[in-house]
Coordinates of C-alpha atoms in Angstrom, one line a residue:
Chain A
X1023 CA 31.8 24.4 29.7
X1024 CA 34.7 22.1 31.2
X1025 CA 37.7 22.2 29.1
X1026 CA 37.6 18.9 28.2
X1027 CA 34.6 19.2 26.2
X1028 CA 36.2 21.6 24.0
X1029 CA 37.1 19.9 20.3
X1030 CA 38.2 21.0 17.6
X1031 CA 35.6 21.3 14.7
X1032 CA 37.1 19.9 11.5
X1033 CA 37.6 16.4 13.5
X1034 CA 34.0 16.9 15.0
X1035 CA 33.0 17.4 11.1
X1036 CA 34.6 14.9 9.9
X1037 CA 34.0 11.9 12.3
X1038 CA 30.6 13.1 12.4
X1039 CA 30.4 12.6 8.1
X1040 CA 31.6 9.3 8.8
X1041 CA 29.5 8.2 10.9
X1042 CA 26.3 9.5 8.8
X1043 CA 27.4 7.5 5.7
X1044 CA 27.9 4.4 7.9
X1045 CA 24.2 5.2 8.9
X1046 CA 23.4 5.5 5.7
X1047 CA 24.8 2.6 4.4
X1048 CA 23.2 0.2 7.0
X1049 CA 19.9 1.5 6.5
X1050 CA 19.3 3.5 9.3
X1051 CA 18.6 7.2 7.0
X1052 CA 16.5 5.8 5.1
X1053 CA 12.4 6.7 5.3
X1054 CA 14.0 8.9 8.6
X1055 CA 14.2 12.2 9.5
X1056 CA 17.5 13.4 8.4
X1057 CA 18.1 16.0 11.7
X1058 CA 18.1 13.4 14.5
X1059 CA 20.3 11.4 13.0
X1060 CA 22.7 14.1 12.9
X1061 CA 22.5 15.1 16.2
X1062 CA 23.5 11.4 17.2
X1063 CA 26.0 11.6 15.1
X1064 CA 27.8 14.1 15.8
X1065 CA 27.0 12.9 19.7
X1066 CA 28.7 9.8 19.3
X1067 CA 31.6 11.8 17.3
X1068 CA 32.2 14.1 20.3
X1069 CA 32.4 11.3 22.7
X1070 CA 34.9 9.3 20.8
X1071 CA 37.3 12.0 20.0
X1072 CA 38.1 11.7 24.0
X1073 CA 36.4 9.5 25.5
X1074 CA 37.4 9.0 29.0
X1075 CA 36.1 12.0 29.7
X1076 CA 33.2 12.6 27.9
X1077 CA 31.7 9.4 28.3
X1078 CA 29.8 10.7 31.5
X1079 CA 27.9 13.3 29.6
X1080 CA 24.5 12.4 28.3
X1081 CA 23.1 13.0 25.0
X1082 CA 21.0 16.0 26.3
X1083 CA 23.5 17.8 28.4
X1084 CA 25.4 17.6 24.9
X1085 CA 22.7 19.3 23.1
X1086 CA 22.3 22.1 25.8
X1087 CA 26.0 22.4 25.9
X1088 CA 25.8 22.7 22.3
X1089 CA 22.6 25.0 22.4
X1090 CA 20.6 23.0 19.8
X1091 CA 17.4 21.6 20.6
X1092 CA 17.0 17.4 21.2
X1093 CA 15.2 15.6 19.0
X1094 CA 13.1 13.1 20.0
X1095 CA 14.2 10.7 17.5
X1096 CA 17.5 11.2 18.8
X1097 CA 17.9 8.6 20.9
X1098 CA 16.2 5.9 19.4
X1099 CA 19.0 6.6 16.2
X1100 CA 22.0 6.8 18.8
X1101 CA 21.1 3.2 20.3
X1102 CA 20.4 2.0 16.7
X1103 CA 24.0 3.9 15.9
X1104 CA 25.7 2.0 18.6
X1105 CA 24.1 -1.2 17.8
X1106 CA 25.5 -1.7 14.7
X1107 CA 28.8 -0.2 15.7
X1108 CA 29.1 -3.2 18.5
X1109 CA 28.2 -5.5 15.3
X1110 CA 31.5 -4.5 13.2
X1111 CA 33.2 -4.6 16.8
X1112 CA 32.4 -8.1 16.7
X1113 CA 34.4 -9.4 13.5
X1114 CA 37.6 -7.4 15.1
X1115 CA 39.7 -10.2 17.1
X1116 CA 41.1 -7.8 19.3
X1117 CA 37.7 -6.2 20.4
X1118 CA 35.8 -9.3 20.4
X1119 CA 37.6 -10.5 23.3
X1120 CA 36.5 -7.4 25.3
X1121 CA 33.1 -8.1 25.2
X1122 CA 32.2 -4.9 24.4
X1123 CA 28.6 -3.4 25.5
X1124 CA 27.3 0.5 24.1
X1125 CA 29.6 2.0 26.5
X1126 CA 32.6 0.6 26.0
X1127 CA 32.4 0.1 22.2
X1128 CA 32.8 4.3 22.2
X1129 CA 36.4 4.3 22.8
X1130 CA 37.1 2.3 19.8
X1131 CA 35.2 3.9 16.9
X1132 CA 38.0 5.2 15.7
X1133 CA 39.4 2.1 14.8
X1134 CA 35.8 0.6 13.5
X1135 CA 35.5 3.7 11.5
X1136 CA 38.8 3.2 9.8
X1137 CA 38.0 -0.3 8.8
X1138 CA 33.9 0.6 8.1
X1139 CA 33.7 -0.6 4.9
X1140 CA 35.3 -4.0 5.3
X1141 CA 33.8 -4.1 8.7
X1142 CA 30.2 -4.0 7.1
X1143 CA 30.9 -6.4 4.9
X1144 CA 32.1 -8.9 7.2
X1145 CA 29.9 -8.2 10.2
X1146 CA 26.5 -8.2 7.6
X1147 CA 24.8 -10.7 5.6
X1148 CA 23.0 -9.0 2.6
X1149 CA 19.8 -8.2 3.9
X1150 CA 18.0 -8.0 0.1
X1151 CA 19.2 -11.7 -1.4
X1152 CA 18.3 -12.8 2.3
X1153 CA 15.2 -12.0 2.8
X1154 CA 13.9 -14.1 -0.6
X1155 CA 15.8 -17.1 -0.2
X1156 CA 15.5 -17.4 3.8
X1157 CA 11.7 -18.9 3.0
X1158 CA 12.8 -21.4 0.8
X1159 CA 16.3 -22.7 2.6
X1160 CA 16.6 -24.2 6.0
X1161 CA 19.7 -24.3 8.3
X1162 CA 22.9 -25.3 6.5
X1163 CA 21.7 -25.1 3.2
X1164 CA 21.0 -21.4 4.0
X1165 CA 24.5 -21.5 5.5
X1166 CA 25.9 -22.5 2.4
X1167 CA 24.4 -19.4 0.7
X1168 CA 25.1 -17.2 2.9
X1169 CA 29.2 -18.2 1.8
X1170 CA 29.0 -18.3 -1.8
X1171 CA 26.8 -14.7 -1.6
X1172 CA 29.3 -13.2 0.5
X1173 CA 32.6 -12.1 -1.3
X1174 CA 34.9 -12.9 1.5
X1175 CA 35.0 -16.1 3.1
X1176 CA 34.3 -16.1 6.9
X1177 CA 35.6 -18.7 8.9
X1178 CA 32.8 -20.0 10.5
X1179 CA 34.2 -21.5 13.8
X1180 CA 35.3 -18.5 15.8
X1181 CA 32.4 -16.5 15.3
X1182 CA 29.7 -17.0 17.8
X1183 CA 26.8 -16.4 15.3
X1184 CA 25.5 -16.3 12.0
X1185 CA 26.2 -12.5 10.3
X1186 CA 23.3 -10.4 11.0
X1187 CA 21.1 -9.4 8.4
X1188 CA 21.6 -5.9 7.1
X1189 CA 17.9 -4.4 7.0
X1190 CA 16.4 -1.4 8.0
X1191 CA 15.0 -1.6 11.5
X1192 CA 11.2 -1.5 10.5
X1193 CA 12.1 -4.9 8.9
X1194 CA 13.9 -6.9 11.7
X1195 CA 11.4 -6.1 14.3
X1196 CA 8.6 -8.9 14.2
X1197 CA 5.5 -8.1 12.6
X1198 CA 3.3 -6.4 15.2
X1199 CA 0.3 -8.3 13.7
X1200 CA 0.3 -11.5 11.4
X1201 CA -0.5 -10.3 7.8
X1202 CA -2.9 -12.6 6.9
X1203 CA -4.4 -12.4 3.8
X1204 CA -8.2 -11.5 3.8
X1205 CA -10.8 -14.5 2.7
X1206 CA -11.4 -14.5 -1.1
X1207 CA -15.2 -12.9 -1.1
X1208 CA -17.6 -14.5 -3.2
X1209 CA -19.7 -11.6 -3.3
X1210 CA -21.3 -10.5 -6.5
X1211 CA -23.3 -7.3 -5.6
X1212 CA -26.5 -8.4 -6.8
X1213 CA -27.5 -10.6 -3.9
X1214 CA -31.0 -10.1 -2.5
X1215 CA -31.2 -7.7 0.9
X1216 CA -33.5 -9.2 3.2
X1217 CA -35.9 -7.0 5.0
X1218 CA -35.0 -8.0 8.4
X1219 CA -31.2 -6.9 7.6
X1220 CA -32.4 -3.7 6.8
X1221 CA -35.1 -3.2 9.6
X1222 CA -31.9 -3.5 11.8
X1223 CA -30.5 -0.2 11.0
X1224 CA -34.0 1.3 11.8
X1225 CA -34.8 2.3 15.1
X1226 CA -38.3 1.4 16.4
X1227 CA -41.1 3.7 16.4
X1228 CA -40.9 3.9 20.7
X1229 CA -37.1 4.5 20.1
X1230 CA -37.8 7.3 18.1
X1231 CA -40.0 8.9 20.7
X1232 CA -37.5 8.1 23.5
X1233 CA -35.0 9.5 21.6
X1234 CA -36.9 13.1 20.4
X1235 CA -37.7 13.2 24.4
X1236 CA -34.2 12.8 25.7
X1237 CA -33.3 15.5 23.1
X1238 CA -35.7 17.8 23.8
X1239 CA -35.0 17.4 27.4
X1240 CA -31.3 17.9 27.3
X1241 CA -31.7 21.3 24.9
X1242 CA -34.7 22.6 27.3
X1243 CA -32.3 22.3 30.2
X1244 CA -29.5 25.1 30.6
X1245 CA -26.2 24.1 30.1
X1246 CA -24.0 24.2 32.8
X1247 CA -21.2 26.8 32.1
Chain B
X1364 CA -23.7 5.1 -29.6
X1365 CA -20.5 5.2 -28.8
X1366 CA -20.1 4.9 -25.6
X1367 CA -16.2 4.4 -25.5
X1368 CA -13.5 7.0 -25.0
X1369 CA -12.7 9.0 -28.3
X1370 CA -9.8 6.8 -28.6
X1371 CA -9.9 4.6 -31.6
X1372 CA -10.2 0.7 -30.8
X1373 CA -6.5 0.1 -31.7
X1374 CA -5.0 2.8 -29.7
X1375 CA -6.4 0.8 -26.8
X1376 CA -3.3 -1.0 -26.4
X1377 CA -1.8 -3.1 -23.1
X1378 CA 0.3 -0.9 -20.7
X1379 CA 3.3 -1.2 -22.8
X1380 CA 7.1 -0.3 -21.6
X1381 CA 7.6 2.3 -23.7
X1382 CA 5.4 5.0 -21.2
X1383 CA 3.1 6.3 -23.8
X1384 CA 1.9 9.1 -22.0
X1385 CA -1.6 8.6 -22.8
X1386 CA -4.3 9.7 -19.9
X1387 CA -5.1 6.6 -17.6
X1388 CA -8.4 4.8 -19.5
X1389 CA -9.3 1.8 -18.5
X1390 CA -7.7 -0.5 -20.8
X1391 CA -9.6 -3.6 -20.6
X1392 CA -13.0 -3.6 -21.2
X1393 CA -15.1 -6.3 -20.7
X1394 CA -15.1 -8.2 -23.7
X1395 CA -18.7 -9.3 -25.0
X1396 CA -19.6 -11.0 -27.8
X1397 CA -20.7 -8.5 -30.3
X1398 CA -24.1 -7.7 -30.8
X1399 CA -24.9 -7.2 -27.1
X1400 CA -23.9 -3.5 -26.6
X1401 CA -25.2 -1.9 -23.1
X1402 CA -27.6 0.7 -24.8
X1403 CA -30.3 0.9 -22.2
X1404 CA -33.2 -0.6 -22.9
X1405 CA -36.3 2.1 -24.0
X1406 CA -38.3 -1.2 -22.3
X1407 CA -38.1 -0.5 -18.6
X1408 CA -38.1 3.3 -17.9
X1409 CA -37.8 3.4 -14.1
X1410 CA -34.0 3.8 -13.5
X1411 CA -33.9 1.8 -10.6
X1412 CA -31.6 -0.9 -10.0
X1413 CA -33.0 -3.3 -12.6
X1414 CA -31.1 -1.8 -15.5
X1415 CA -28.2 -2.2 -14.4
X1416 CA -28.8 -5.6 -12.9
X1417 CA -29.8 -6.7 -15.7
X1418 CA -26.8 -6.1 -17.6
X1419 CA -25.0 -7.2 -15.3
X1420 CA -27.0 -10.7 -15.0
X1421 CA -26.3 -10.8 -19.3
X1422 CA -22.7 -10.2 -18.5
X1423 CA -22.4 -12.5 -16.0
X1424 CA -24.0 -15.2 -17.9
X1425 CA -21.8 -14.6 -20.8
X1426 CA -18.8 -14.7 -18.9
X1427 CA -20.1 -17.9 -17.1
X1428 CA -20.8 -19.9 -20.6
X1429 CA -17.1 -18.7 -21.8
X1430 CA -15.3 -19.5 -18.7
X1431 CA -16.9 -23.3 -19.1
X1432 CA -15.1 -23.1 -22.0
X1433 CA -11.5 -24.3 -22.7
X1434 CA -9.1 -21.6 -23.2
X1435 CA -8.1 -22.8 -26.2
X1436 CA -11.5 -23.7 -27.2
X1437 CA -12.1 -19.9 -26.6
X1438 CA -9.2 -18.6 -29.3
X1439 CA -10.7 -20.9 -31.8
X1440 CA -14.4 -20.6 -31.5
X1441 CA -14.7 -16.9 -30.3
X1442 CA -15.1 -13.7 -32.2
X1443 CA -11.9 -12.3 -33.5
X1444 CA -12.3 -9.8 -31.0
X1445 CA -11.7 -12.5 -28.3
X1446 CA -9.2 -14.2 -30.2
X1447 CA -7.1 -11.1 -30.0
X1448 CA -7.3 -10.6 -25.8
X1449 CA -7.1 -14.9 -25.2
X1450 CA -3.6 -14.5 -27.7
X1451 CA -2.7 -11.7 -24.9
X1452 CA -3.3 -14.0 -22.4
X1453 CA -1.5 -17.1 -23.5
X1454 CA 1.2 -15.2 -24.3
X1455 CA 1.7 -13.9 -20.7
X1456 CA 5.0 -16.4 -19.5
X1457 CA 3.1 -17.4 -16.5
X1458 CA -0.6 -18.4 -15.7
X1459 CA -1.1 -15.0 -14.2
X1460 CA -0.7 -11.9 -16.8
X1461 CA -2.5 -9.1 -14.1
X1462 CA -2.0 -6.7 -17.2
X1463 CA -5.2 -8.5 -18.8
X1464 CA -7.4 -7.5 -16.2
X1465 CA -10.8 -8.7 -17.6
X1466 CA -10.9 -11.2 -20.2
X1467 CA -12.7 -14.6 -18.3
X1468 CA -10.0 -16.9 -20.3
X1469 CA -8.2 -15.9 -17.0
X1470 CA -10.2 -17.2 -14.4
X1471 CA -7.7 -20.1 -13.4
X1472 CA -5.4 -17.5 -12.9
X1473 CA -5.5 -17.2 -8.7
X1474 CA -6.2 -13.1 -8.9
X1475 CA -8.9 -12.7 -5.5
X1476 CA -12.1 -11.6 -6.5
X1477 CA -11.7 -11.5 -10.2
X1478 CA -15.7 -11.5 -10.1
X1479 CA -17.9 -9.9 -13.1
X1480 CA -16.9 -6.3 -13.8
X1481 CA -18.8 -3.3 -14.1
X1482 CA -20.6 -2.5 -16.7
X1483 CA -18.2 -0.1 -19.2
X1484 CA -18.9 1.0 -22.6
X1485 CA -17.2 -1.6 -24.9
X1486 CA -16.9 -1.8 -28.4
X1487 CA -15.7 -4.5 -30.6
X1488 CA -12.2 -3.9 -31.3
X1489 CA -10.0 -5.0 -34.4
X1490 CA -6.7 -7.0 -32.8
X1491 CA -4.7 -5.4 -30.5
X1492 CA -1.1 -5.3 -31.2
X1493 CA 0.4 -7.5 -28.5
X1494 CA 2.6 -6.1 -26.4
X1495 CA 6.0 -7.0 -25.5
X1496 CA 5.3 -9.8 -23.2
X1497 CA 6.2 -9.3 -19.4
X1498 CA 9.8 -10.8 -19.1
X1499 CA 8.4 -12.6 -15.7
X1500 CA 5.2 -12.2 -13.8
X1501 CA 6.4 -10.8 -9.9
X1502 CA 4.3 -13.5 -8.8
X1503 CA 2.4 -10.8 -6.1
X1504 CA -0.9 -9.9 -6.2
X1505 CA -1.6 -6.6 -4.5
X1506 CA -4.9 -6.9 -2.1
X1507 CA -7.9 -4.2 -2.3
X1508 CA -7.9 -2.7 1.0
X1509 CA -10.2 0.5 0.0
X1510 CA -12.7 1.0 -2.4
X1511 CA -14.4 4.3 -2.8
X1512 CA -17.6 4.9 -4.5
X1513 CA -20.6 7.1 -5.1
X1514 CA -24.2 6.4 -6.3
X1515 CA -27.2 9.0 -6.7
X1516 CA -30.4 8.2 -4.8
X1517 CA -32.5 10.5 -7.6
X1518 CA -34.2 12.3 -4.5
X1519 CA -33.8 15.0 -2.2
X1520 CA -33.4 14.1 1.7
X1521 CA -34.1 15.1 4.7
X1522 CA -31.4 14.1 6.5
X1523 CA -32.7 14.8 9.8
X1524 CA -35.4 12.6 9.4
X1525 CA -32.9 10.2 8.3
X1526 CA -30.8 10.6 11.4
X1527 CA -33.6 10.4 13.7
X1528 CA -35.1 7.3 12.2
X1529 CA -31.8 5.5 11.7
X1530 CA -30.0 3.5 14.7
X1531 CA -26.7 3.2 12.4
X1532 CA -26.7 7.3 11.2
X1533 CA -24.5 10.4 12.9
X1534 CA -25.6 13.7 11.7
X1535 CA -23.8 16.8 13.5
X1536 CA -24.9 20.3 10.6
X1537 CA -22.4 22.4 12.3
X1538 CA -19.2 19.9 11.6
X1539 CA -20.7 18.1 8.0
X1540 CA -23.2 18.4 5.9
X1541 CA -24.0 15.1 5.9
X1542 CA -25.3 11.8 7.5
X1543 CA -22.3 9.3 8.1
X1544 CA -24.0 5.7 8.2
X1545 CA -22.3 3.0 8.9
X1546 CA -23.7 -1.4 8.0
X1547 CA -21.7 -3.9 9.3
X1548 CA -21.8 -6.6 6.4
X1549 CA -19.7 -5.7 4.3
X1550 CA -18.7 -3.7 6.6
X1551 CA -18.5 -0.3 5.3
X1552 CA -19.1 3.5 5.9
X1553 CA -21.5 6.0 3.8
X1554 CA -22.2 9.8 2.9
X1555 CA -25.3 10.7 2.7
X1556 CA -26.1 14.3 1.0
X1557 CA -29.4 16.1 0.8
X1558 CA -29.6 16.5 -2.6
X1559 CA -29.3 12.5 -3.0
X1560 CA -26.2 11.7 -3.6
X1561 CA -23.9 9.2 -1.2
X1562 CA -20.4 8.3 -0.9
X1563 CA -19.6 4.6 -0.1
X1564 CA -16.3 3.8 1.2
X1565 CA -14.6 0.6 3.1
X1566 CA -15.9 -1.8 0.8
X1567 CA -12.8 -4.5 0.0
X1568 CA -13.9 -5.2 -3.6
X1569 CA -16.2 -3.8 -6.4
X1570 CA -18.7 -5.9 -5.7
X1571 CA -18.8 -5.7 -1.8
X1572 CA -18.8 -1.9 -2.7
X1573 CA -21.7 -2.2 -4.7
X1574 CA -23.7 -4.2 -2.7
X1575 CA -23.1 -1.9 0.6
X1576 CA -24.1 1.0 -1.7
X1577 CA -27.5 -0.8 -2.0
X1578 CA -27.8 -1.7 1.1
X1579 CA -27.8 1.6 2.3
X1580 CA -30.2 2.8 -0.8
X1581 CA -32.4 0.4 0.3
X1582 CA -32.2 1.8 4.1
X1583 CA -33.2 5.3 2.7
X1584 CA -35.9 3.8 0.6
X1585 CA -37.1 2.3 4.1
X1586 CA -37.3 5.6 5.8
X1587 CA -39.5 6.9 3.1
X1588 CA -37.9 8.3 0.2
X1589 CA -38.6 7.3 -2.9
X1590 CA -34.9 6.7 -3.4
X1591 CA -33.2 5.1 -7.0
X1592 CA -29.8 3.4 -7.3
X1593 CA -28.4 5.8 -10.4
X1594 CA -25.0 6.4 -11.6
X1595 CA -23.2 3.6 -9.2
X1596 CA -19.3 4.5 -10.1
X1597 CA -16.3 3.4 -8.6
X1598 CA -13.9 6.8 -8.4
X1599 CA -10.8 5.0 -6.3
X1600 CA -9.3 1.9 -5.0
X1601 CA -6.8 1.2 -3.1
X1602 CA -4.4 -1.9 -3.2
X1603 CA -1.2 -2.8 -1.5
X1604 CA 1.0 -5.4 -1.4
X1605 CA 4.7 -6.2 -0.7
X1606 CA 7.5 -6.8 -2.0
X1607 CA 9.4 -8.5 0.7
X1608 CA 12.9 -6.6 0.1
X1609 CA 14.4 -3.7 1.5
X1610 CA 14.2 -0.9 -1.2
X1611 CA 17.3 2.3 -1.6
X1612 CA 14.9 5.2 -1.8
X1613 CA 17.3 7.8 -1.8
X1614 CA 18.4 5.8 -5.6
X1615 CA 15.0 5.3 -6.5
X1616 CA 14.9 8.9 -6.4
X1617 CA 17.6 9.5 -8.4
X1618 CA 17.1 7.4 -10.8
X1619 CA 13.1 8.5 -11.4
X1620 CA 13.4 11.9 -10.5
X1621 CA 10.5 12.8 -12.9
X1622 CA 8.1 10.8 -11.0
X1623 CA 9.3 10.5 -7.6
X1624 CA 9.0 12.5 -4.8
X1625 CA 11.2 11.6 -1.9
X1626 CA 11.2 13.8 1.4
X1627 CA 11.8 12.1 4.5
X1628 CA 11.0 15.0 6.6
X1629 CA 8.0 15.2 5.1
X1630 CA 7.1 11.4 5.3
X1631 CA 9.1 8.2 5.4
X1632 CA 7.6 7.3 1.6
X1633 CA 8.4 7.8 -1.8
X1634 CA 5.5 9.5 -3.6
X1635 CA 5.4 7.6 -6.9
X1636 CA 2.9 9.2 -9.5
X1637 CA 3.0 6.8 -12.7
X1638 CA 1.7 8.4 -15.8
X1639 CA 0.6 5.0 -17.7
X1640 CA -1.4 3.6 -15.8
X1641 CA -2.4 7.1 -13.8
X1642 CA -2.0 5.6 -10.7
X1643 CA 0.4 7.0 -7.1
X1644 CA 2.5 4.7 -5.4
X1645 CA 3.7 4.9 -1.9
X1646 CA 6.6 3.1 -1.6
X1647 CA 8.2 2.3 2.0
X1648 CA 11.7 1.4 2.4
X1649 CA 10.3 -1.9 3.8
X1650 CA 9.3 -2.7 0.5
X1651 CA 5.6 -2.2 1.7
X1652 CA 3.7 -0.6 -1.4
X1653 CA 0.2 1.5 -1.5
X1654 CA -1.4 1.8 -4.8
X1655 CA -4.3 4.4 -5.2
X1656 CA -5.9 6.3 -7.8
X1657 CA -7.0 3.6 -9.7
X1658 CA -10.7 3.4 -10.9
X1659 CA -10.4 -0.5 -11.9
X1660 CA -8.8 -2.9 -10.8
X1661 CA -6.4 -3.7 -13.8
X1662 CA -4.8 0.0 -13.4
X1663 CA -3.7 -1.6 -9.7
X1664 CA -2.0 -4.8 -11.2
X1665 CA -0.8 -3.3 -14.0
X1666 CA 1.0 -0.7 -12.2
X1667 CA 2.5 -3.4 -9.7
X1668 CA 3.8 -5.2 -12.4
X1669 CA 5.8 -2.1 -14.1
X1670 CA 6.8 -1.1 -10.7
X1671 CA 7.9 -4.1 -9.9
X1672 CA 11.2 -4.7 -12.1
X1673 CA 12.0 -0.5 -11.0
X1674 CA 12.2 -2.2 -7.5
X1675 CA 13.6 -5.0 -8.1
X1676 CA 16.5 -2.9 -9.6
X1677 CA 17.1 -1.1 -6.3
X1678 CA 17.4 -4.7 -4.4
X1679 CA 21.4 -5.2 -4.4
X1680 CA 22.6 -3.1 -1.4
X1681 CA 26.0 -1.3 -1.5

């Protein structure tokens, strides 16, 4: 183990706590598996209690480093982790000018975890009112919501885009197939069944012999081994 | 003959808020004029399908000769009995009070399929004590997606006879003991046992279910056996719906602990099992909802609408 790597585990524990709640509070625990999240977690922890040097080391040469077994989740959580970590970067002046990419945005979570909670609330719009009243507003009338919903006021010009929604990640990906809603049936159960839409379900008398011949024939022959 | 639950009339009450924690019973049954009980007929002994269709042809054209009606025509003209359900329903703040399932006063109200029910044992009923009168209606209906029934053909099969003779059948004795058959329209899948009795399942409504069911008696009845249509009962439906907000399942859980069950490394749900109506909801932090367990379709709206408010509860994050 390179010296480096070393770290000391009451940080480790408590960066790592940090970082779970901020999971939790942007929706990413939720419906999950609670262990992969962890594991990223503590991951992204490691990496930002030094990262100039740790930066190089991948998620699964932490885990074998660490012994533990990688969940396949894992990954998917870190990159969801790191996501919304580069979101909070984005109301910081100082970091937005850095342009920050998943990378780069490690070195500073200690900062974005000092300042979480007012980093959430500026960097999110909430997802819950959102949802309902995105249907019925358009454009700047939605705009206008968005302000009097939020309890800080953002200045609009500097920021390059509308707050992003806060929403678990099952939500913000698009639908993978348009829910449409299935024709009203006018069936009553009574209707009468013609013959011929029966018949079709009944094989013919030849296909009934063809069939009792190819079974015959195929239990008659051995099977191969 | 009674042929309602040992409950007295009045005890039937609407779902109300205050959780009674009386078995699930269909609450609302179909409301008939009194005089026409269903107490078969000693006229017609075969039990075949024309019992039963006829009953259901007298409901329907009941139910067709009310719904011409106005509503308010209805509360003035009708039976007591009536009076009492149509005072339910215009009570309900919106047009839509799913918690009335049946009565036909409601047929304006935009609930799919709200075709003529099956036949239950009714009784004429002294008025119901309203209940406290939904503080708003959620607005969302939740759509059938499964209905699951059985029916008992009155004959023993042979069901490889039946899976020879059938294009549509799959019949493999060492993994089931039974023929799986499948119709396309409605497209549904069936059961078939060898003492007679068949499981129908896919349907998408009551009716579609009932209508595949005898579709598939009459294929039987084509290959030979002298099979009835006896004892058609719905035994679960499924419904879901959404609720189009992001729900704290973790609180939810907290908050219900007596009826929740919430283990994420188990499955991404909440396992909701409501006692009044007796029905389990799985609800998804997406605000996707599954209802099942329900053996009419009332028990599926009525639960909705008391989960509904619970959820709404959980909408306000952090």
């Amino acid at each position: 183990m390179p010296a480096k790597y070393v770290e000391d585990k009451d940080k480790m524990l408590s960066r790592t706590l940090q970082l779970v709640e901020l999971a939790n509070e942007t929706w990413l625990v939720t419906g999950r598996h609670p262990l992969p999240i962890i594991t990223a977690a503590a991951f992204l922890a490691w990496q930002s209690l030094q990262p100039s040097h740790r930066l190089t080391c991948s998620l699964a040469r932490f885990c074998k480093l660490a012994n533990v077994d990688l969940p396949y989740p894992a990954a998917s959580r870190l990159q969801e982790l790191l996501a919304v970590l580069l979101q909070m970067a984005e109301q910081l002046a100082w970091l937005q000018i850095l342009k920050l990419d998943k990378r780069s945005v490690v070195k500073h979570i200690d900062d974005l975890l000092q300042h979480r909670h007012l980093l959430i609330r500026m960097a999110f719009r909430d997802g819950t009112a959102e949802v309902e009243s995105q249907e019925e507003l358009q454009g700047q009338q939605q705009e206008q919501e968005e302000v009097e919903d939020n309890s800080l006021d953002k200045p609009k010009g500097k920021r390059p885009a509308s707050p992003a929604l806060l929403l678990p990640p099952c939500m913000l990906k698009p639908p993978k197939r348009i829910h449409s809603t299935s024709p009203v049936s006018t069936v009553t159960g009574d209707e009468n069944i013609s013959d011929s839409e029966i018949e079709q379900y009944l094989r013919t008398p030849q296909e009934v012999r063809d069939f009792q011949r190819a079974q015959a024939a195929s239990q008659a022959a051995p099977n191969p081994p | 003959m009674d042929q309602n639950n040992s409950l007295p009339p009045y005890a039937q009450g609407l779902a109300s808020p205050q959780g009674a924690m009386t078995p699930g019973i269909p609450i609302f049954s179909p409301m008939m004029p009194y005089g026409t009980g269903l107490t078969p007929q000693p006229i017609q002994n075969t039990n075949s399908l024309s019992i039963l269709e006829e009953q259901q042809r007298q409901q329907q054209q009941q139910q067709q000769q009310q719904q011409q009606q106005q509503q308010q025509a209805v509360v003035t003209a009708a039976a007591a009995v009536q009076q009492s359900t149509s005072q339910q329903a215009t009570q309900g703040a919106s047009g839509q009070t799913p918690q009335l399932f049946h009565s036909q006063t409601l047929t304006t109200a935009p609930l799919p399929g709200t075709t003529p029910l099956y036949p239950s044992p009714m009784t004429p009923m002294t008025p119901i004590t309203p209940a406290t009168p939904a503080s708003e209606s959620s607005g969302i209906v939740p759509q059938l997606q499964n209905i699951v029934s059985t029916v008992n053909l009155g004959c023993k099969l042979d069901l490889k006879t039946i899976a020879l003779r059938a294009r549509n059948a799959e019949y493999n004795p060492k993994r089931f003991a039974a023929v799986i058959m499948r119709i396309r329209e409605p497209r549904t899948t069936a059961l078939i046992f060898s003492s007679g009795k068949m499981v129908c399942t896919g349907a998408k409504s009551e009716e579609q279910s009932r209508l595949a069911a005898r579709k598939y008696a009459r294929v039987v009845q084509k290959l030979g056996f002298p099979a009835k249509f006896l004892d058609f009962k719905i035994q679960n439906m499924v419904g879901s719906c959404d609720v189009k907000f992001p729900i704290r399942l973790e609180g939810l859980v907290l908050t219900h602990q007596q009826f929740s069950s919430y283990e994420p490394e188990l499955f991404p749900g909440l396992i909701y099992r409501m006692i009044k109506p007796r029905i389990v909801l799985l609800i998804f932090v997406s605000g996707k909802v599954v209802l099942t367990g329900a053996k009419v379709r009332a028990e599926i709206y009525e639960a909705f609408e008391n989960i509904y408010p619970i959820l709404k509860g959980f909408r306000k994050t952090t």
